[in-house]
XYZ file of C-alpha atoms in Angstrom:
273
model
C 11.865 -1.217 -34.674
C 9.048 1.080 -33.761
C 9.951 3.406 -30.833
C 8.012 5.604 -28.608
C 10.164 8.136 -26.177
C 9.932 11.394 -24.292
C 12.321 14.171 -24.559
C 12.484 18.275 -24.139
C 13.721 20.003 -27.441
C 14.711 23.704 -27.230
C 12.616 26.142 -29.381
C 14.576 28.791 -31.620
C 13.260 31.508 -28.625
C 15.055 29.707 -26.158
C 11.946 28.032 -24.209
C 12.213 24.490 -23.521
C 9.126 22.437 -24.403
C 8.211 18.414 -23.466
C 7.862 16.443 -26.866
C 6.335 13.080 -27.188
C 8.447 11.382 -30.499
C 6.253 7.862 -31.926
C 7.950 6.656 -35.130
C 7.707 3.363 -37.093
C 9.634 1.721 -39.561
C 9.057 1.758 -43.139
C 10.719 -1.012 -46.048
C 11.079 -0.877 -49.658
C 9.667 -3.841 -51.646
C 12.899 -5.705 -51.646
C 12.590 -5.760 -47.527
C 15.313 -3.320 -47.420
C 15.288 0.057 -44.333
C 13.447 2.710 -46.192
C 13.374 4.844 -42.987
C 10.889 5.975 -40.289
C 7.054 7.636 -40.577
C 6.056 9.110 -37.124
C 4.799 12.479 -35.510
C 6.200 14.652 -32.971
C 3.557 16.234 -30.198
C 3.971 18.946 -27.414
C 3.093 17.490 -24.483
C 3.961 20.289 -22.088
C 0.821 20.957 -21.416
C 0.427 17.914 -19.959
C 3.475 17.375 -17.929
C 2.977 20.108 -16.462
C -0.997 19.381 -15.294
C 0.810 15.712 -14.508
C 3.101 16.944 -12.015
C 0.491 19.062 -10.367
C -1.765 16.129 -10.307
C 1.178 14.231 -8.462
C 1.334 17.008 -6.220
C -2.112 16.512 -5.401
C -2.040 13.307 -5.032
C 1.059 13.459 -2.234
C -0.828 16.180 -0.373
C -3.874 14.238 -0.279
C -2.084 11.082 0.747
C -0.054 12.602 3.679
C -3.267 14.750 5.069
C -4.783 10.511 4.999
C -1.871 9.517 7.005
C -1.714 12.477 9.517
C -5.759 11.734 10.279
C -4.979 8.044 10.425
C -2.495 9.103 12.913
C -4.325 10.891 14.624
C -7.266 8.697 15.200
C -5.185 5.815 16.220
C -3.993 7.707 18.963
C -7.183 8.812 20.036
C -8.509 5.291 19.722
C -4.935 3.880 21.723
C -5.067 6.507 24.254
C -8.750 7.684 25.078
C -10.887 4.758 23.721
C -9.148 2.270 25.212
C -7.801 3.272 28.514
C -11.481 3.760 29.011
C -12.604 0.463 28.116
C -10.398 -1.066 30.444
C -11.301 1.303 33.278
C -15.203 -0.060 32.460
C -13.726 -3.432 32.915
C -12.031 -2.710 35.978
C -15.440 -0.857 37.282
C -17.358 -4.362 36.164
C -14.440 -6.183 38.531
C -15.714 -4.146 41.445
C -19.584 -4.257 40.632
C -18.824 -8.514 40.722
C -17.686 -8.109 44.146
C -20.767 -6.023 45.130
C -22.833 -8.620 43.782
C -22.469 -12.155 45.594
C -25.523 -13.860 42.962
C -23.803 -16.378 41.318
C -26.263 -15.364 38.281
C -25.033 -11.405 38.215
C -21.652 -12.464 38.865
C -22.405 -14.896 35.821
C -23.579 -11.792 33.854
C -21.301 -9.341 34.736
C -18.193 -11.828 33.717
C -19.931 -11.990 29.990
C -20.257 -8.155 29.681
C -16.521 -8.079 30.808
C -15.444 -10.421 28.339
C -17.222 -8.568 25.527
C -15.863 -5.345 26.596
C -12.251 -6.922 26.771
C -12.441 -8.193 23.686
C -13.821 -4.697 22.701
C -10.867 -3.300 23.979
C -8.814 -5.952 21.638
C -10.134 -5.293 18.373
C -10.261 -1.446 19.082
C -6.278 -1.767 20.174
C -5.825 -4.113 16.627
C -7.658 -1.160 14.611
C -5.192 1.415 16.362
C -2.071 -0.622 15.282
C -3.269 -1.187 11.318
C -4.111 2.715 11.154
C -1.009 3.858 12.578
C 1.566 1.205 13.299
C 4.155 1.697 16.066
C 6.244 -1.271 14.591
C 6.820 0.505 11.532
C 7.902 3.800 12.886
C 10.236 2.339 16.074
C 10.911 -1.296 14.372
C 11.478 -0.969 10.200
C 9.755 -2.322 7.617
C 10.245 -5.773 8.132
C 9.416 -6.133 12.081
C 6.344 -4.312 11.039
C 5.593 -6.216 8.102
C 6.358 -9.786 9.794
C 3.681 -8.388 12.463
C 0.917 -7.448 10.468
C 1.255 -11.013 9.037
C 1.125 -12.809 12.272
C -1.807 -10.817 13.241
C -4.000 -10.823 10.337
C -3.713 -14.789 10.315
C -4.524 -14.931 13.775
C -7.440 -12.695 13.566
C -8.945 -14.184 10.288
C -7.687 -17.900 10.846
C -5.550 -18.219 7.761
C -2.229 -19.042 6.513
C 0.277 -16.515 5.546
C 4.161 -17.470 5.157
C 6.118 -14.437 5.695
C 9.606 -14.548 3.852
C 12.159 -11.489 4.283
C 15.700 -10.951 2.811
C 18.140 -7.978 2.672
C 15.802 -5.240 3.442
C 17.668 -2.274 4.090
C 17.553 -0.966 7.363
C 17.827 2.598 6.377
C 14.557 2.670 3.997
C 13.540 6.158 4.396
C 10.195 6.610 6.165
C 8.211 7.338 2.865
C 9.431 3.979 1.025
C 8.907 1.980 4.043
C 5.533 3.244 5.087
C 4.353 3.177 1.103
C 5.461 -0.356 1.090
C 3.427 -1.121 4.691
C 0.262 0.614 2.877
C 0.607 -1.753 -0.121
C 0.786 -5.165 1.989
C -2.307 -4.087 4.110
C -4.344 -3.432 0.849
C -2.531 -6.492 -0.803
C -3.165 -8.824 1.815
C -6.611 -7.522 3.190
C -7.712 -8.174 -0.388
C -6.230 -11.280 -0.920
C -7.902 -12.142 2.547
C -10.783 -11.328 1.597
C -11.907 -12.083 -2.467
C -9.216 -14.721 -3.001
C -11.251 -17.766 -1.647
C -8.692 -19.835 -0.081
C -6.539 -19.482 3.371
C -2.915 -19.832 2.006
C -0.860 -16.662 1.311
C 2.744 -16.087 0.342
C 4.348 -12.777 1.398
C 7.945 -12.008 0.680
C 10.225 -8.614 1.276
C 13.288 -8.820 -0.474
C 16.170 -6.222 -1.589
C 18.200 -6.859 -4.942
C 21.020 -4.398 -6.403
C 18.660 -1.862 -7.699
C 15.488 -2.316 -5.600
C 13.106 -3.471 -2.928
C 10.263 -5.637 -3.877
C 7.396 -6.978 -1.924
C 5.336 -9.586 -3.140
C 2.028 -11.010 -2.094
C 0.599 -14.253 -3.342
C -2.477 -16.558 -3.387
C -3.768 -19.499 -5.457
C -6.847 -18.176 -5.003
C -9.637 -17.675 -7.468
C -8.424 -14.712 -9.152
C -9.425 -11.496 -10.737
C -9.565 -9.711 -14.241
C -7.115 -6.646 -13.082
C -8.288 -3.901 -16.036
C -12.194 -5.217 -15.091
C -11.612 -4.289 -11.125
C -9.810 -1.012 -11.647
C -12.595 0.249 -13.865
C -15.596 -0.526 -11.663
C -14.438 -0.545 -8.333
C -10.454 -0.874 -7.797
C -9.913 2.379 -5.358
C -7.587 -0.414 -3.483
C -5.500 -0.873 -6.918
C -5.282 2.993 -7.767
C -4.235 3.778 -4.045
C -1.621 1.712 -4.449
C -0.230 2.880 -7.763
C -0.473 6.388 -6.761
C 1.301 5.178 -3.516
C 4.520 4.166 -5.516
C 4.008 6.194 -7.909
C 5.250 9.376 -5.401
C 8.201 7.323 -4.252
C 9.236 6.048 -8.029
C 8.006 1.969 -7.081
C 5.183 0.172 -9.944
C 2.606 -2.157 -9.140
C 2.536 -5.269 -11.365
C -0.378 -7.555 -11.306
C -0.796 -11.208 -12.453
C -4.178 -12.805 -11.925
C -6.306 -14.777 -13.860
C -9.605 -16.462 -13.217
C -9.254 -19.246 -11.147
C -6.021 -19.442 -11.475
C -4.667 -17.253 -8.084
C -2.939 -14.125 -8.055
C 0.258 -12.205 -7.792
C 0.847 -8.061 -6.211
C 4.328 -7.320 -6.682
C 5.376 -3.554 -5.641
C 8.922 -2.835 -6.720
C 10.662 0.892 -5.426
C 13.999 1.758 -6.109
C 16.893 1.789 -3.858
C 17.039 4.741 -1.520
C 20.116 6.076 -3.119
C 18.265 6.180 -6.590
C 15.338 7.894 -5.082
C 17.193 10.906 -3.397
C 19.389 11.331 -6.805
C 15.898 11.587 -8.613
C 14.585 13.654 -6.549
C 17.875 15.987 -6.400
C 17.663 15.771 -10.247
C 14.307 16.953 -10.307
């Protein structure tokens, strides 16, 4: 069978060098194993510009995360403490004002400013969620369902099974990334209000899966013109040794699966490493 693989050969000075071996089979006329026809390529070169790349990639990643930190607690503890001090100040100005008409008025600028106050607390939680960091990954994860269907008015079945408890904080939070992006999406392009979410461990690894019967997408199409969602994603995982797998087809819904390793297989790769 053909075969494609990845290996490090050592030179006759000693240095070890990153080889990329393709070979396929060849047969005499009689149908017979005649042997292989292939080439052999340093690739080096390009492991090496691959892992700075990854580097990159988990620099740029964690600065995102410390800003979206940062801004949900500015937006949790300065935003919206004032917001409710304006309502409380609106309170008092009702009671200055005996009209029934400006009490009328003031109550409808206090209701906009409370339910200021709401979605500025809901942007606070899906930038930086507490649930995730004091909770786990599933709390969190059952919560961002409940309150994405409640704010868009859809349907979204939440199913969790065996998920570890002791996910380290870089799995858990790369998996919380990829169901906001997944869902949002799915929330948003898929057409219809019915969405499957599950969270379940096996053996070897942790896989969450979101669903729709919506009216699909051409994956390759929406990564090349616009898919920063997608790539976010797959560079997500791709720092904590997970892959993305998409199946979609027009009109015919779609399914995100993100699959990472077990926690004990990520800390022996990265010891190995």
């Amino acid at each position: 069978r053909p075969f494609k693989k990845e290996c490090r050969l050592r030179r006759h000075d000693g240095e070890y060098r990153w080889m990329l071996d393709i070979g396929v089979p060849r047969f005499n006329g009689d149908g017979s194993f005649a042997g292989y026809i292939g080439s052999c390529v340093d690739i080096t070169e390009h492991k090496l510009a691959e892992e700075v790349r990854s580097s990159l990639s988990r620099r740029l990643i964690e600065a995102q995360e410390e800003e979206r930190t940062w801004i949900a607690r500015e937006l949790h503890d300065d935003i919206n403490q004032r917001l409710a001090l304006l309502v409380v100040d609106l309170e008092s100005l009702k009671e200055d004002h005996p009209s029934s008409q400006a009490r009328h008025r003031i109550d409808a600028v206090r209701e906009q400013v409370e339910q200021l106050g709401g979605d500025v607390q809901a942007l606070s939680h899906r930038l930086h969620s507490s649930k995730l960091e004091y909770l786990g990954l599933e709390a969190a994860s059952a919560g961002f369902c409940r309150e994405l269907s409640e704010a868009r008015n859809v349907e979204i079945h939440f199913h969790s099974e065996r998920v570890p408890k002791d996910l380290s904080k870089e799995v858990s939070l790369c998996l919380f990334r990829v169901l906001q992006e997944a869902l949002q999406n799915a929330v948003k392009h898929s057409g219809t209000r019915h969405f499957q979410v599950s969270l379940c461990d096996s053996t070897s690894e942790v896989a969450l899966t979101v669903r729709d019967l919506g009216v699909g997408f051409d994956p390759e199409q929406t990564i090349n013109r616009h898919g920063l969602g997608l790539t976010s994603m797959k560079e997500r995982l791709k720092l904590v040794g997970g892959k993305l797998f998409i199946d979609s087809q027009p009109q015919r819904g779609t399914t995100i699966q993100a699959r990472v390793p077990s926690t004990s297989q990520i800390k022996s790769t990265a010891a190995a490493s």
